[in-house]
Every structure is written in C-alpha cells, then in structure tokens.
Coordinates of C-alpha atoms and ligand atoms in Angstrom, one line a residue:
M1 CA 79.2 82.4 -161.7
R2 CA 80.8 84.6 -159.0
M3 CA 81.6 83.4 -155.6
Y4 CA 80.7 86.8 -154.2
D5 CA 77.1 86.5 -155.3
L6 CA 76.9 82.9 -153.6
I7 CA 78.2 84.4 -150.4
R8 CA 75.7 87.3 -150.4
K9 CA 72.9 85.0 -151.3
K10 CA 73.6 82.6 -148.4
R11 CA 74.4 85.6 -146.1
D12 CA 70.9 86.9 -146.8
G13 CA 69.2 83.6 -146.1
E14 CA 68.6 82.5 -149.8
R15 CA 68.9 79.1 -151.1
L16 CA 71.7 77.9 -153.2
A17 CA 70.7 76.1 -156.5
K18 CA 72.3 72.8 -157.5
E19 CA 74.3 74.4 -160.4
E20 CA 75.7 77.0 -158.0
I21 CA 76.7 74.2 -155.5
D22 CA 78.3 72.1 -158.2
W23 CA 80.2 75.1 -159.7
M24 CA 81.5 76.2 -156.2
I25 CA 82.7 72.8 -155.0
R26 CA 84.2 72.1 -158.6
S27 CA 86.0 75.5 -158.6
Y28 CA 87.2 75.2 -155.0
T29 CA 88.7 71.7 -155.5
N30 CA 90.5 73.0 -158.5
G31 CA 92.0 75.9 -156.5
E32 CA 89.9 78.6 -158.4
I33 CA 88.2 79.8 -155.2
P34 CA 90.4 81.1 -152.5
D35 CA 90.1 79.8 -148.9
Y36 CA 88.9 83.3 -147.6
Q37 CA 85.9 83.3 -149.9
M38 CA 85.0 79.6 -149.0
S39 CA 85.4 80.4 -145.3
A40 CA 82.9 83.3 -145.8
L41 CA 80.5 81.0 -147.4
M42 CA 81.0 78.3 -144.6
M43 CA 80.3 80.9 -142.0
A44 CA 77.1 82.0 -143.9
I45 CA 75.9 78.4 -144.0
Y46 CA 76.8 78.0 -140.4
F47 CA 74.4 80.8 -139.4
R48 CA 71.7 80.5 -142.1
G49 CA 71.8 76.5 -142.5
M50 CA 70.8 74.5 -145.6
N51 CA 67.6 72.9 -146.6
E52 CA 67.3 69.2 -147.4
Q53 CA 68.0 69.7 -151.1
E54 CA 70.9 71.9 -150.8
T55 CA 72.4 69.4 -148.1
L56 CA 71.9 66.6 -150.6
N57 CA 73.3 68.7 -153.5
L58 CA 76.5 69.6 -151.5
T59 CA 77.0 66.0 -150.5
L60 CA 76.7 64.8 -154.1
A61 CA 79.0 67.5 -155.4
M62 CA 81.7 66.4 -152.8
A63 CA 81.2 62.6 -153.5
D64 CA 81.7 63.4 -157.2
S65 CA 84.7 65.7 -156.6
G66 CA 87.0 62.7 -157.1
E67 CA 86.8 59.0 -158.1
R68 CA 83.9 57.0 -156.8
L69 CA 84.7 53.6 -155.7
D70 CA 83.0 51.1 -158.2
L71 CA 82.0 48.0 -156.2
S72 CA 80.0 46.4 -159.0
A73 CA 82.4 43.6 -159.4
I74 CA 81.6 42.4 -155.9
H75 CA 78.6 40.0 -155.6
G76 CA 75.7 40.5 -153.3
I77 CA 74.4 43.5 -151.3
K78 CA 77.4 45.5 -150.0
V79 CA 76.9 47.0 -146.5
D80 CA 79.1 49.5 -145.0
K81 CA 79.3 50.8 -141.6
H82 CA 80.4 54.1 -140.2
S83 CA 80.8 55.3 -136.5
T84 CA 81.1 59.0 -135.7
G85 CA 83.9 58.1 -133.4
G86 CA 84.8 57.8 -129.8
V87 CA 87.3 56.5 -127.2
G88 CA 88.0 52.7 -127.2
D89 CA 85.8 52.3 -130.3
K90 CA 87.1 49.2 -131.8
T91 CA 83.9 48.2 -133.1
S92 CA 84.9 47.6 -136.8
L93 CA 87.6 45.1 -135.7
A94 CA 85.0 42.7 -134.3
L95 CA 81.9 43.7 -136.3
V96 CA 83.4 43.5 -139.9
P97 CA 84.7 39.9 -139.6
L98 CA 81.5 38.9 -137.7
V99 CA 79.0 40.0 -140.4
A100 CA 81.5 38.7 -143.1
S101 CA 81.4 35.3 -141.4
C102 CA 77.5 35.4 -141.9
G103 CA 77.8 36.0 -145.6
I104 CA 77.7 39.8 -145.8
P105 CA 80.4 41.1 -148.3
V106 CA 82.3 43.8 -146.6
A107 CA 84.4 46.2 -148.6
K108 CA 85.3 49.0 -146.2
M109 CA 87.5 52.1 -146.5
S110 CA 88.7 53.2 -143.1
G111 CA 90.8 56.1 -141.7
R112 CA 93.5 56.7 -139.2
G113 CA 93.0 58.3 -135.8
L114 CA 93.6 62.0 -135.1
G115 CA 93.3 63.7 -131.6
H116 CA 91.6 61.8 -129.0
T117 CA 89.9 59.1 -131.0
G118 CA 91.7 56.2 -132.6
G119 CA 91.5 54.9 -136.2
T120 CA 90.7 51.4 -137.4
I121 CA 93.6 51.4 -139.8
D122 CA 96.2 52.2 -136.8
K123 CA 94.5 49.4 -134.8
L124 CA 94.8 46.8 -137.5
E125 CA 98.4 47.6 -138.0
S126 CA 99.0 46.0 -134.6
F127 CA 98.9 42.7 -136.5
S128 CA 102.5 42.1 -137.7
G129 CA 102.8 42.6 -141.6
F130 CA 99.2 43.7 -142.0
S131 CA 98.7 46.4 -144.5
T132 CA 95.8 48.5 -145.7
A133 CA 97.9 50.2 -148.5
I134 CA 96.6 47.6 -151.1
P135 CA 95.4 48.2 -154.8
V136 CA 91.7 48.5 -155.4
E137 CA 91.9 45.3 -157.4
T138 CA 93.3 43.4 -154.5
F139 CA 90.6 44.9 -152.3
I140 CA 87.9 43.7 -154.7
K141 CA 89.4 40.2 -155.1
N142 CA 89.6 39.6 -151.4
V143 CA 86.0 40.7 -150.8
N144 CA 85.0 38.3 -153.6
T145 CA 87.0 35.3 -152.3
I146 CA 87.1 35.6 -148.5
G147 CA 84.2 38.1 -148.1
I148 CA 86.1 41.0 -146.4
S149 CA 88.7 43.7 -147.0
I150 CA 89.6 47.0 -145.4
M151 CA 91.7 49.6 -147.3
G152 CA 92.8 53.1 -146.3
Q153 CA 91.0 56.0 -147.9
T154 CA 92.5 56.9 -151.3
A155 CA 93.6 60.4 -151.8
D156 CA 90.9 60.6 -154.5
L157 CA 88.2 59.9 -152.2
A158 CA 86.0 63.1 -152.0
P159 CA 88.8 65.4 -152.3
A160 CA 86.5 68.5 -151.9
D161 CA 85.6 67.3 -148.4
K162 CA 89.1 66.7 -147.5
K163 CA 90.0 70.4 -148.3
L164 CA 86.8 71.8 -147.0
Y165 CA 87.1 70.0 -143.6
A166 CA 90.5 71.2 -143.1
L167 CA 89.2 74.7 -143.7
R168 CA 86.2 74.4 -141.5
D169 CA 88.6 72.9 -138.8
V170 CA 90.5 76.3 -138.5
T171 CA 87.5 78.7 -139.1
A172 CA 85.1 77.5 -136.4
T173 CA 82.7 76.1 -138.9
V174 CA 82.7 72.3 -138.1
D175 CA 79.8 72.1 -135.8
N176 CA 76.9 72.7 -138.1
L177 CA 74.6 69.7 -138.6
S178 CA 74.2 69.9 -142.4
L179 CA 78.0 70.4 -142.9
I180 CA 79.0 67.5 -140.7
A181 CA 76.3 65.2 -142.3
S182 CA 77.3 66.1 -145.9
S183 CA 80.9 65.8 -144.9
I184 CA 80.6 62.2 -143.6
M185 CA 78.0 61.1 -146.3
S186 CA 80.1 62.3 -149.2
K187 CA 82.8 59.8 -148.3
K188 CA 80.3 57.0 -147.6
L189 CA 78.5 57.6 -150.9
A190 CA 81.8 57.7 -152.8
A191 CA 82.9 54.5 -151.1
G192 CA 80.1 52.7 -153.0
A193 CA 78.1 50.5 -150.6
D194 CA 74.5 49.7 -151.4
A195 CA 73.5 49.9 -147.7
I196 CA 75.0 52.1 -144.8
V197 CA 74.6 51.4 -141.1
L198 CA 75.5 54.5 -139.0
D199 CA 76.6 54.4 -135.4
V200 CA 76.0 57.9 -134.1
K201 CA 77.6 58.4 -130.6
T202 CA 76.3 60.6 -127.9
G203 CA 78.1 61.7 -124.7
S204 CA 81.2 63.2 -123.2
G205 CA 83.4 61.3 -125.6
A206 CA 81.4 61.9 -128.7
F207 CA 81.4 64.6 -131.3
M208 CA 77.8 65.1 -130.5
K209 CA 77.6 65.6 -126.7
S210 CA 73.8 65.7 -126.4
E211 CA 71.3 63.1 -127.2
E212 CA 69.1 65.6 -129.2
D213 CA 72.1 66.5 -131.4
A214 CA 73.1 63.0 -132.1
F215 CA 69.4 62.1 -133.1
A216 CA 69.4 65.2 -135.3
L217 CA 72.7 64.2 -137.0
A218 CA 71.5 60.6 -137.5
E219 CA 68.3 61.9 -139.1
E220 CA 70.1 64.3 -141.5
M221 CA 72.5 61.6 -142.6
V222 CA 69.8 58.9 -143.0
T223 CA 67.8 61.5 -145.2
I224 CA 70.9 62.3 -147.4
G225 CA 71.7 58.6 -147.8
K226 CA 68.0 57.8 -148.8
N227 CA 67.7 60.6 -151.1
A228 CA 71.0 59.3 -152.8
G229 CA 69.3 55.9 -153.3
R230 CA 71.0 54.0 -150.5
Q231 CA 69.4 51.7 -147.8
M232 CA 70.1 53.5 -144.5
H233 CA 70.0 52.5 -140.7
A234 CA 71.3 54.5 -137.9
L235 CA 71.7 53.7 -134.1
I236 CA 72.3 56.3 -131.6
T237 CA 74.7 54.8 -129.0
D238 CA 76.4 55.7 -125.9
M239 CA 79.9 57.3 -125.7
D240 CA 79.6 59.0 -122.4
Q241 CA 82.5 56.5 -121.1
P242 CA 84.9 54.5 -123.2
L243 CA 83.5 51.5 -125.0
G244 CA 84.6 48.3 -123.3
Y245 CA 87.7 48.3 -121.1
A246 CA 90.6 48.7 -123.5
I247 CA 91.8 52.0 -125.0
G248 CA 94.9 51.9 -127.2
N249 CA 95.7 50.2 -130.5
A250 CA 97.0 46.8 -129.5
L251 CA 94.9 46.5 -126.4
E252 CA 91.8 47.2 -128.4
V253 CA 92.6 44.5 -131.0
K254 CA 93.0 42.1 -128.0
E255 CA 89.6 43.2 -126.7
A256 CA 88.1 42.7 -130.1
I257 CA 89.7 39.1 -130.4
A258 CA 88.1 38.3 -127.0
T259 CA 84.7 39.6 -128.1
L260 CA 84.9 37.3 -131.3
N261 CA 85.9 34.5 -128.7
G262 CA 82.7 35.2 -126.8
S263 CA 84.5 36.6 -123.8
G264 CA 84.3 40.4 -124.5
P265 CA 83.0 43.2 -122.4
E266 CA 79.1 43.4 -122.1
D267 CA 78.6 46.7 -123.4
F268 CA 80.9 46.3 -126.5
T269 CA 79.3 43.0 -127.2
E270 CA 75.8 44.5 -127.0
L271 CA 76.9 47.2 -129.3
V272 CA 78.5 44.7 -132.0
L273 CA 75.4 42.6 -132.0
A274 CA 73.2 45.6 -132.4
L275 CA 75.1 47.0 -135.3
G276 CA 75.7 43.5 -136.9
S277 CA 72.0 42.6 -136.8
R278 CA 71.2 45.8 -138.7
M279 CA 73.9 44.9 -141.3
L280 CA 72.5 41.4 -141.7
I281 CA 69.0 42.8 -142.2
A282 CA 70.3 45.3 -144.7
G283 CA 72.1 42.6 -146.5
K284 CA 68.9 40.4 -146.6
K285 CA 70.6 37.6 -144.6
A286 CA 68.1 38.0 -141.7
E287 CA 64.4 39.2 -141.5
D288 CA 64.5 40.8 -138.0
V289 CA 66.9 41.6 -135.1
A290 CA 66.1 38.4 -133.1
S291 CA 67.0 36.0 -135.8
A292 CA 70.0 38.2 -136.9
E293 CA 71.4 38.3 -133.4
K294 CA 71.0 34.4 -133.3
M295 CA 73.2 34.1 -136.5
L296 CA 75.8 36.3 -135.1
R297 CA 76.0 34.6 -131.8
Q298 CA 76.3 31.2 -133.5
S299 CA 79.1 32.5 -135.6
I300 CA 80.9 33.5 -132.5
Q301 CA 80.2 30.2 -130.8
N302 CA 81.3 28.0 -133.6
G303 CA 84.5 29.9 -134.2
D304 CA 83.6 31.2 -137.7
A305 CA 84.0 34.8 -136.8
L306 CA 87.3 34.4 -135.4
R307 CA 88.5 32.3 -138.4
K308 CA 87.2 35.1 -140.7
L309 CA 89.3 37.6 -138.9
E310 CA 92.4 35.3 -139.2
A311 CA 91.7 34.9 -142.9
F312 CA 91.3 38.6 -143.4
V313 CA 94.7 39.4 -141.6
K314 CA 96.5 36.9 -143.8
A315 CA 94.9 38.1 -146.9
Q316 CA 96.4 41.5 -146.3
G317 CA 100.0 40.4 -145.4
G318 CA 99.8 39.6 -141.8
T319 CA 100.7 36.2 -140.2
G320 CA 97.5 36.0 -138.4
E321 CA 99.3 34.4 -135.5
E322 CA 98.1 37.0 -133.1
V323 CA 94.4 35.9 -133.7
S324 CA 95.1 32.7 -131.7
H325 CA 98.0 34.1 -129.7
P326 CA 96.9 37.7 -128.6
E327 CA 99.9 37.7 -126.3
K328 CA 102.1 38.2 -129.5
L329 CA 100.5 41.7 -130.0
P330 CA 102.8 44.7 -129.5
A331 CA 103.1 45.0 -125.5
A332 CA 104.4 47.9 -123.6
S333 CA 107.3 47.6 -121.3
M334 CA 105.5 49.0 -118.1
Q335 CA 102.2 48.3 -116.6
I336 CA 101.3 50.8 -113.9
A337 CA 98.3 50.5 -111.6
V338 CA 96.4 53.6 -110.8
P339 CA 94.9 53.4 -107.3
S340 CA 91.6 55.1 -106.4
P341 CA 92.1 58.2 -104.5
Q342 CA 88.7 57.5 -102.5
S343 CA 86.1 55.1 -101.9
G344 CA 82.6 55.3 -103.7
Y345 CA 80.7 54.6 -106.7
I346 CA 82.2 55.9 -110.1
S347 CA 79.5 58.4 -111.0
H348 CA 81.0 59.9 -114.3
I349 CA 84.1 59.4 -116.5
Q350 CA 85.0 62.4 -118.7
C351 CA 85.3 60.1 -121.8
D352 CA 87.4 62.4 -124.1
E353 CA 90.0 63.0 -121.3
I354 CA 90.5 59.2 -121.2
G355 CA 91.3 59.5 -125.0
V356 CA 93.6 62.2 -124.3
C357 CA 95.5 59.9 -121.8
S358 CA 96.1 57.3 -124.4
L359 CA 97.4 60.2 -126.6
L360 CA 99.7 61.3 -123.9
L361 CA 101.0 57.9 -123.6
G362 CA 101.9 58.0 -127.2
G363 CA 99.2 55.9 -128.7
G364 CA 97.5 58.8 -130.8
R365 CA 98.3 61.4 -133.2
E366 CA 98.8 65.1 -132.2
T367 CA 99.4 65.9 -135.8
K368 CA 98.7 64.1 -139.0
D369 CA 102.6 63.2 -139.2
S370 CA 103.0 61.7 -135.7
V371 CA 104.2 58.3 -135.3
I372 CA 102.2 56.3 -132.8
D373 CA 103.2 53.7 -130.3
L374 CA 100.8 50.7 -130.8
S375 CA 101.5 49.0 -127.6
V376 CA 100.5 51.8 -125.1
G377 CA 97.1 52.6 -123.7
L378 CA 94.8 51.9 -120.9
E379 CA 93.0 49.1 -119.4
L380 CA 90.1 50.3 -117.2
K381 CA 89.2 48.1 -114.2
K382 CA 86.4 50.3 -113.0
K383 CA 83.6 51.9 -115.0
V384 CA 80.6 54.1 -114.2
G385 CA 78.3 52.3 -111.6
D386 CA 81.1 50.3 -110.2
Y387 CA 82.0 50.6 -106.4
V388 CA 85.7 51.2 -105.5
E389 CA 87.5 51.1 -102.4
K390 CA 90.2 53.7 -101.7
G391 CA 93.5 52.3 -103.0
E392 CA 91.8 49.8 -105.3
T393 CA 93.0 49.9 -108.9
L394 CA 90.9 52.0 -111.2
A395 CA 93.1 51.3 -114.3
V396 CA 96.4 50.0 -115.5
L397 CA 98.4 52.2 -117.8
H398 CA 100.5 50.4 -120.5
A399 CA 103.5 52.8 -121.0
N400 CA 107.0 52.8 -122.5
D401 CA 108.1 56.0 -120.9
Q402 CA 107.8 57.0 -117.2
E403 CA 107.4 60.8 -117.8
K404 CA 104.5 60.2 -120.1
A405 CA 102.9 57.7 -117.6
G406 CA 103.1 60.3 -115.0
Q407 CA 101.3 62.9 -117.1
A408 CA 98.6 60.5 -118.4
E409 CA 98.0 59.2 -114.7
E410 CA 97.5 62.9 -113.4
R411 CA 95.0 63.5 -116.4
F412 CA 93.4 60.3 -115.7
L413 CA 92.5 60.8 -112.2
R414 CA 90.9 64.2 -113.1
A415 CA 88.5 62.4 -115.4
Y416 CA 86.9 60.2 -112.7
R417 CA 84.1 61.4 -110.5
F418 CA 82.8 59.6 -107.3
S419 CA 79.5 59.6 -105.5
E420 CA 78.1 57.9 -102.4
T421 CA 75.2 56.5 -104.3
Q422 CA 75.1 54.3 -107.4
P423 CA 74.3 56.5 -110.5
P424 CA 71.5 55.5 -112.8
K425 CA 72.7 53.2 -115.6
R426 CA 72.8 54.7 -119.1
P427 CA 71.5 52.6 -121.9
M428 CA 74.1 51.5 -124.7
I429 CA 71.5 52.0 -127.4
F430 CA 69.5 55.3 -127.2
G431 CA 67.4 54.7 -130.3
E432 CA 67.2 53.9 -134.0
I433 CA 66.3 55.5 -137.2
Ligands
URA501 N1 83.7 63.9 -139.4 C1 83.8 64.2 -140.8 O1 84.2 63.4 -141.6 N2 83.3 65.4 -141.1 C2 82.9 66.4 -140.3 O2 82.5 67.4 -140.6 C3 82.9 66.0 -138.8 C4 83.4 64.8 -138.6

C-alpha cells in the first residue's frame, strides 16, 4: 500500500477501506509514514469527511495501536464516564465516589489539564500524598476491594491517537466531528469499560460552542461506541458559564467535597445527579432516572459517598484528612475581591476566559511541562442571571503573586457582560442520546 494513493482517494471523495485504515494507523504509529503525508490525509478527511464505517474503523485501529486495558478481573458491569471538558468541571471528583458508593465499580483513566480546562488528575493531587501513578494490578485490586480507582493514562493507551492529535493540533485539523469522535472514543474503548456515559458540553467554555455541534458530536460518539459493542449514553450539558462557583484545583476539590456533603452548588449537583443516574442505569443498579436519583441522594445524605471518597484517597497514598477537613487543602496566600464595575444583571460570562484567568494565576498549564499551583483559582460570587450592585464582589481571586493577580483581574472583568433586564435561564441539561 502507498500513502500517496490513500491521500489521493480521500482527496477525490472516495471511501477508505478497513485494511487501508489499519495499515495507515499501524505505519504511522511505527514512524513509517511521515507527518507531512499524514497531515495531507487529515486535511483531505477534514474537507471530505468519513462515513460511519470509516469512522468506526479509524477508532478501532487507534484503540488497537497500543495495549487495551483488560478489566475482566473486575466483577460487575464497569461503567466509565467522559466529559468533553470545560471550566470548573470537577464532575468526576464527586461523581465517581458517589456512583461507587451505590455499587458501580469504577475503574477510570483520567488525564491532566492543558490550556484553559483543568484535568482530574491535577485536581486529585490536591490531596496530600495522593498518586495516580499506580500499577495496573493495584488499580484492579482497588476496584475489586473498595469499588473505585483512578489512574493516569498509560503511555501505551491508544498511542496512534496521541501522535495524531498532536499533529492535528498544529495543522488546523482538530475540529472535524469524525476526527474528534474517533480520537475520544479510541481512548475510551482502549480503557475497557462495558458502558460509557458521555457528558458533551456546549457553550462558550466548551469545545463545541453551538448546541447543534454538541448534539452531532454526541451522536457520532454514541454510534461509534454502539458499533463497537458498548452500552452508550450521552447527555448534552451547559458550559456557557463555569460549572459551580470554584475554578482552580484545590478550590474545585473543596466544592466537590461540599457537594458530597449535600451542600454543593445547584447546577453542579444537578449535573452530578443526572450523569450518576445514567451510570446507575447502565450498571443495572436502577431501572429509571427517578429511582437512580433517589439512591444517589440517599448516599449523599447518609454519608456513604463521602466515606467512599475518603477510602479512595487513602487507597492511593493520601491521608484522606482533607475530606473531613477541607481547610487543610492547599490554600493561596492572597484572597482578592473583584468589585463589579457597574450595577445590573449578569447577562453573559465568557466562560473560556475565566479558565484563562485561572491559568494566569498559575493554576493551569501553558505547555505540557508547566508546573501548576494547586492552591490558586477563582471563587465566583455572581453568575449569569444574578443582580449585582456597583462595587459588590463579583469574584474572589486566590493568588500567590500580585502581578499575576492583576493580569487575571483585568481579564476577568472583560469576561463579564451586564444588562438592565434579567437574561433567560439556560438549562443545565440540553438533551440526551
Ligand atoms: N479531545 C480529544 O481527545 N481528541 C480530540 O480530537 C479533541 C478533543
């Protein structure tokens, strides 16, 4: 086979056969196809698209480019969850212990944050001593004994996607639905769960800004998963403003703990219950959303969910003390109130810009090698629809550096818009597939 022929075929709008896709992914992973030819093919796919069969074949080829995680030693239906990411998205921190406390075994691989969105692993490292760099054997053992474990993505999980995503990132070929869907799903399939619940975000802080694109991406991922024999559910949810009030690693952990205590923000709690109920249904612990939500609420009320979080943190090297004493989490030296420049209703928050503020404070990664400050971030006091008087606090910046705080404050104020009338409320859940 020649890569030249595959590029020409796709350029002319023809379909690629399974054997061609398998060969291309194998040869690219081995370094036998140069980046310039793969870039040309990605651009041809970007313009010509791929049909359902080609998308599935590409996903499977990438999932098989490394070691698939074998979860067969774990008893019960393994349910995974994936979010397309956003600002203040601390969902896994609350959701995973919550569903585990209801009897769903959760064996999850998570990533670190890059750019304006955070990563679950960074957030979890706010617990002193906690580590996700654990051997697969410990990961499996923990799921079988306490029902929950999270590890970092192994280097050998879908290596073709890693290489291809880096290439797409610098060749303006990321935002194609089939390429995004196959990239995400290749990692999910390789991670081995029986059922996958997707949280596809839409809005100014999301990858998919429009509702239409978010639905289309969700459809595409659900189709891939079903064609690969997995049970699939997807919720399309709001990311037009940060989720909850906390943005920044330790601050988000604190908010997740509050949520497992029953005192979390309304929007975040609604999302956690919505995703959790789909996970319980997928894991055959509940028949419908109403009974699943009841189980989840009970687990919060009777303390089981919080105890599960503590057991999880302890099993991965942490002391777990922060779960009952969140004041022991890393804290920044300065807390700076940002006053509102005017009176009125908050009509819009440019969500990705708030993520950038956290990045500027030191809470995110500019490059893969950046060292992040777990203690910094933002605590919003006003969100869309709230009324604010001029001079009233819009948010509190948690900072360790005055200059960085100044830059973040300037950027923060540019992200808020005001109006004289109250804007219509956006739903948290836009739909389900
Ligand atoms: N996230 C991924 O993992 N892959 C993409 O292509 C886009 C977002």
